[in-house]
Coordinates of C-alpha atoms in Angstrom, one line a residue:
X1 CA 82.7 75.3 112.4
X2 CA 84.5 75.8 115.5
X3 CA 86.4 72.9 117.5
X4 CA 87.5 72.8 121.2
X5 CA 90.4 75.0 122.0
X6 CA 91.6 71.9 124.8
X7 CA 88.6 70.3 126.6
X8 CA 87.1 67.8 123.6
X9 CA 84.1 68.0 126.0
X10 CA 83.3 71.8 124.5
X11 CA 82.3 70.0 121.0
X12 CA 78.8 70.6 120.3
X13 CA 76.5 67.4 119.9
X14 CA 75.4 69.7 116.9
X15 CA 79.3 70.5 115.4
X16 CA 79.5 66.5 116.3
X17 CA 77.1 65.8 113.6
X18 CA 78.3 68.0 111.3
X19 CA 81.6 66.3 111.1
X20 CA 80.1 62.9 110.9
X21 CA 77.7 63.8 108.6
X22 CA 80.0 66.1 106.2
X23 CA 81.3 64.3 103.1
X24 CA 84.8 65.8 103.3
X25 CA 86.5 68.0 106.2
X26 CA 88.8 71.1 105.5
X27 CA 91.7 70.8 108.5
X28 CA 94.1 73.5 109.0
X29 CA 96.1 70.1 110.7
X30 CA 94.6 66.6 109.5
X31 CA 96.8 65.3 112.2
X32 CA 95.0 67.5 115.3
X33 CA 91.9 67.2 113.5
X34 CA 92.2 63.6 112.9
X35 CA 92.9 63.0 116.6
X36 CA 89.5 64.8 117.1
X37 CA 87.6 62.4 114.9
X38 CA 89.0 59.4 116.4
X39 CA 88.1 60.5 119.6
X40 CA 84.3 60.7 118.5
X41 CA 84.9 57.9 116.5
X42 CA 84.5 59.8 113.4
X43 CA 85.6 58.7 110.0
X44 CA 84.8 61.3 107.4
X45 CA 87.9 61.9 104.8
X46 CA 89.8 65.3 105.2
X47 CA 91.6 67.6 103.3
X48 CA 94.3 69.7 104.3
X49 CA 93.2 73.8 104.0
X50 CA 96.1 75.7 105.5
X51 CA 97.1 79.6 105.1
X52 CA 99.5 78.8 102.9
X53 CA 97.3 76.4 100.0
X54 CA 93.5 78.1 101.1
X55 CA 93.2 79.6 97.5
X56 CA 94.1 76.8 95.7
X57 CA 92.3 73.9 98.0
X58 CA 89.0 77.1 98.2
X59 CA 88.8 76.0 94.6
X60 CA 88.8 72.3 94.9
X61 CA 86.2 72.3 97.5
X62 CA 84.2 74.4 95.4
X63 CA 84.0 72.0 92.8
X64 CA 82.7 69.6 95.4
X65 CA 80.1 71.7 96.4
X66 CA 79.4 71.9 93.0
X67 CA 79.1 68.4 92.7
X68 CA 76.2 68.5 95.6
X69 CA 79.1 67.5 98.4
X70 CA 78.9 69.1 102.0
X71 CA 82.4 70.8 103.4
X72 CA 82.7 71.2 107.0
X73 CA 85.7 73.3 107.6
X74 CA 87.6 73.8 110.8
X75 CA 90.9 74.8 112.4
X76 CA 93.5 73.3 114.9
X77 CA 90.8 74.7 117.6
X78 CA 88.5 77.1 118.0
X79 CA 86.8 79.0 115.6
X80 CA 88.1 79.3 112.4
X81 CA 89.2 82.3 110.7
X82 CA 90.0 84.4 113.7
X83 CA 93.8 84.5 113.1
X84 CA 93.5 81.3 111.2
X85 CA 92.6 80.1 108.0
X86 CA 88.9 80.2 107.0
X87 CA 88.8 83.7 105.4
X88 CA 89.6 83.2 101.8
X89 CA 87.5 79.8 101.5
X90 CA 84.1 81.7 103.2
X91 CA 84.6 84.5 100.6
X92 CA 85.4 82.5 97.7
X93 CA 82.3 80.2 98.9
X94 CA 79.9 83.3 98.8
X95 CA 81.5 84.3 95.4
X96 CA 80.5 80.5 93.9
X97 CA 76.9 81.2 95.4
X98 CA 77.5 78.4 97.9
X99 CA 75.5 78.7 101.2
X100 CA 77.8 79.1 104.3
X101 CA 76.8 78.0 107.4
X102 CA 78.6 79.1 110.8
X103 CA 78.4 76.4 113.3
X104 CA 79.2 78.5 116.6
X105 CA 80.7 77.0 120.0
X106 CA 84.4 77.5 121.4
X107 CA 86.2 80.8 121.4
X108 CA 89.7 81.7 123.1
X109 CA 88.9 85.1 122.6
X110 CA 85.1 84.9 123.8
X111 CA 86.4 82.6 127.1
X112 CA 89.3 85.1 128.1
X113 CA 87.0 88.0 128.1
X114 CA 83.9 86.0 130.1
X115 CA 86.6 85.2 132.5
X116 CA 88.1 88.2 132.3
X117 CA 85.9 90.5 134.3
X118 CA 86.3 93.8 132.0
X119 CA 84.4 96.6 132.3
X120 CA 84.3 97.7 128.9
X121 CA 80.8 97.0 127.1
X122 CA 83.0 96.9 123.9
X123 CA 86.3 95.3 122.7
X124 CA 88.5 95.1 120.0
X125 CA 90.3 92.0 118.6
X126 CA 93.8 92.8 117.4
X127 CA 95.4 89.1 117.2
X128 CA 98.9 89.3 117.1
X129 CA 101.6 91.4 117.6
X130 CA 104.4 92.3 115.6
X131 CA 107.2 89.5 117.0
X132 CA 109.9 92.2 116.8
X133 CA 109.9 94.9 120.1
X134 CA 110.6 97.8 118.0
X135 CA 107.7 97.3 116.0
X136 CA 105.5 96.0 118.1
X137 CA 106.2 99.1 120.7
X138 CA 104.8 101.2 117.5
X139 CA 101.9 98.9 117.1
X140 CA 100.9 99.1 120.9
X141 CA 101.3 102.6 120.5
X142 CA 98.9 103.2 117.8
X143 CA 96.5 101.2 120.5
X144 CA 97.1 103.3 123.5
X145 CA 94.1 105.4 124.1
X146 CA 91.6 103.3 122.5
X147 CA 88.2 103.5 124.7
X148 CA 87.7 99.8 125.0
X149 CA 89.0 96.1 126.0
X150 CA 92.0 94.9 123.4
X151 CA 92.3 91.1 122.7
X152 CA 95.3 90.1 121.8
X153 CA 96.8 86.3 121.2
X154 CA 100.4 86.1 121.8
X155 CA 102.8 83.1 121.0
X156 CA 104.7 81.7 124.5
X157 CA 107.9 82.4 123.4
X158 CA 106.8 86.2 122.8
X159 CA 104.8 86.7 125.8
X160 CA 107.6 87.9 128.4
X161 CA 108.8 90.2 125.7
X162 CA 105.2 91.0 124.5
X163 CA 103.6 92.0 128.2
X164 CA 107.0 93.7 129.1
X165 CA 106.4 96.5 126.1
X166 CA 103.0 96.4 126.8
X167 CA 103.9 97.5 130.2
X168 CA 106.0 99.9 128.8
X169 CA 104.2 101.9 126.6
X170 CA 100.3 101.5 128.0
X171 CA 101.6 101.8 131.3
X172 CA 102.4 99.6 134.6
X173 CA 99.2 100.4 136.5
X174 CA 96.9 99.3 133.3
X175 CA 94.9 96.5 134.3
X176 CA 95.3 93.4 132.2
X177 CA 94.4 89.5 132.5
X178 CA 96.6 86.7 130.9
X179 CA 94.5 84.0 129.9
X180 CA 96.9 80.9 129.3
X181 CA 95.8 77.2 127.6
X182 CA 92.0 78.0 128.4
X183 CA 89.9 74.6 129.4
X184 CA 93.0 72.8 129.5
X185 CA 94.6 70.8 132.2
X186 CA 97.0 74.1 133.0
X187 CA 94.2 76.3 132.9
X188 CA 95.8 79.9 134.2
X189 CA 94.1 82.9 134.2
X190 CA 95.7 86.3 136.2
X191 CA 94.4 89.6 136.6
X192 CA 96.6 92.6 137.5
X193 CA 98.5 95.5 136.6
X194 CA 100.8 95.2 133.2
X195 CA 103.9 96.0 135.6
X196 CA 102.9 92.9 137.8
X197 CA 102.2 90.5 135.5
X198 CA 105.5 91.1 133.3
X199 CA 107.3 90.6 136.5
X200 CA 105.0 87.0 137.2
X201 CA 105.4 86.1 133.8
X202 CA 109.8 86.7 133.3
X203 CA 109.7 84.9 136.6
X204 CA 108.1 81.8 136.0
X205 CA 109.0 79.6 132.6
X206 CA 105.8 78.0 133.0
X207 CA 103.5 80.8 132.0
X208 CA 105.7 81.3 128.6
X209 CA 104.1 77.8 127.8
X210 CA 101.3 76.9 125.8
X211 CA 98.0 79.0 124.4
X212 CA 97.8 82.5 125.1
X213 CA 95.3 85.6 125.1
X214 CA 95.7 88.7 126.5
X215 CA 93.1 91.1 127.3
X216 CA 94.1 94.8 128.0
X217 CA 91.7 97.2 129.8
X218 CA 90.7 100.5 128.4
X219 CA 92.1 103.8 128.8
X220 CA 91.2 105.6 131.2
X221 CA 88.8 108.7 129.4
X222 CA 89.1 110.8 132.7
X223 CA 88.9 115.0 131.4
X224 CA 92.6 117.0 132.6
X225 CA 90.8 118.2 135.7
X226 CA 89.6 114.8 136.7
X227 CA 93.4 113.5 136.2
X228 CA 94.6 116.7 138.0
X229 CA 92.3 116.4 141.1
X230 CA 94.3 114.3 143.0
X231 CA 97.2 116.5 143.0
X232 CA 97.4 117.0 146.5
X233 CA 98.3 113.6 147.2
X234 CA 99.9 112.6 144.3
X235 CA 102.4 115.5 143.5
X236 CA 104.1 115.3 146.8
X237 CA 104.7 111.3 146.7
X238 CA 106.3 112.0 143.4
X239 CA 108.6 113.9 144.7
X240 CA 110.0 111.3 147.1
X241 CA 109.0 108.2 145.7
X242 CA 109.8 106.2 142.4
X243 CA 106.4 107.0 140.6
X244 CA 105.3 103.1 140.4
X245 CA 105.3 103.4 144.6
X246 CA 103.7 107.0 144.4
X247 CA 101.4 105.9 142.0
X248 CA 100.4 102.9 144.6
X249 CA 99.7 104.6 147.5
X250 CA 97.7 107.8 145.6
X251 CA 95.4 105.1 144.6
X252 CA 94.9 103.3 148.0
X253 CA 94.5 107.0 149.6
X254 CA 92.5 108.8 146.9
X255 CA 90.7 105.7 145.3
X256 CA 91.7 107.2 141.7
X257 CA 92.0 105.3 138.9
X258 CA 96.2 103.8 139.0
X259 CA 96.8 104.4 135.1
X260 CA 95.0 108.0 135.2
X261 CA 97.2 108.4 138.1
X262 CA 100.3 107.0 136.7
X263 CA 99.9 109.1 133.7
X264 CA 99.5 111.8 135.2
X265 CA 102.7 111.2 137.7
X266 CA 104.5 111.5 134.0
X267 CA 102.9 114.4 133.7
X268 CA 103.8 115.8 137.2
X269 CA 107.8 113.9 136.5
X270 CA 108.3 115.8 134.3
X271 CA 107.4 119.0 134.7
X272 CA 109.9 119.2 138.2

């Protein structure tokens, strides 16, 4: 069952009486979860169920369910499972024969992306990134031309580095939003091109804080002759401009999409 990602307020009166109601609680944290229940005034006994014990504590619950006990199970916030533990004990659950219930309500990734303002009718949640840039340059290669919004969560001491190589390999002109401790006092969310927001975010220690998704836009599926139409504008500001300034004004003079543009200014770059 999912718990609030900051604002208690997002607990469901229905995900309320399930933990009340529950004989036993599976916590990724008892101590978050515990500050939860004593805000609702909730007293039902936990158990801790983290990545690294979910097998082994799967089949202790089991024998409780066996027993004709009722499990909630939930993460530090949000909804379980989604780059958090929940996984292991839902399939191990099925495999007993148990009935698993989902009991739906706060999502980072569902928030960022209705806040977001994405085109795309389709998205892809990738979760984390590799924490080293080498590798996660490859990764985010591998990602490049996909057709559709890309979720990502991103840990704050990563996220200068992670939205710089982002920048770097999808392009400065792709539009991205940075969606940072969602319902919570800080509340931050910025739209704007990858180039842009790597500058904001180096520049200012307080958006390498706290909770953190990322939602990328997706590439551009413009044919070569769309990408080429704009040539008359854009091939003689790339001769006398750097190509993020040539890439600005094609788009305020032609109205072109900037990361079709900017990848064709490559294009253009090198072929001089």
């Amino acid at each position: 069952m999912a718990t609030p990602i900051g604002n208690l307020a997002d607990l469901t009166p229905r995900a309320r009486a399930v933990l009340a109601q529950a004989d036993v609680i599976a916590a990724e944290d008892t101590r978050v979860t515990g500050q939860l229940l004593k805000h609702f005034g909730i007293d039902t006994r936990m158990l801790s169920l983290r990545e690294h014990n979910e097998r082994e504590a799967a089949e202790k619950l089991i024998e409780r369910l066996r027993a004709g006990e009722a499990v909630a199970q939930v993460s530090d916030a949000g909804t379980p499972a989604v780059s958090d533990p929940g996984a292991r004990l839902v399939q191990a659950v099925h495999a007993a024969g148990f009935r698993v219930v989902p009991v739906p309500g706060a999502s980072a990734v569902l928030a960022a992306l209705a806040a977001a303002g994405m085109n795309s009718p389709r998205f892809q949640f990738h979760g984390f990134l590799e924490p080293k840039s080498t590798a996660r340059c490859k990764e985010l290669e591998a990602l490049k031309q996909l057709p559709h919004t890309i979720a990502f969560f991103e840990a704050p001491h990563r996220i200068a580095d992670s939205i710089a190589d982002m920048a770097s390999v999808f392009g400065p002109e792709r539009i991205a939003v940075v969606c940072r401790e969602l319902t919570k006092t800080f509340e931050t969310i910025r739209r704007g091109p990858l180039g842009e927001l790597a500058e904001w975010v180096a520049a200012d220690s307080n958006q390498q804080r706290g909770e953190l998704v990322v939602l990328v836009e997706a590439a551009p599926t413009q044919t070569q002759d769309e990408a080429s139409s704009h040539d008359a504008v854009l091939a003689p500001l790339v001769r006398e401009l750097p190509v993020k300034q040539a890439v600005k004004l094609a788009a305020e003079i032609t109205g072109g999409n900037r990361n079709a543009l900017y990848e064709r200014a490559l294009q253009l770059k090198q072929g001089d």
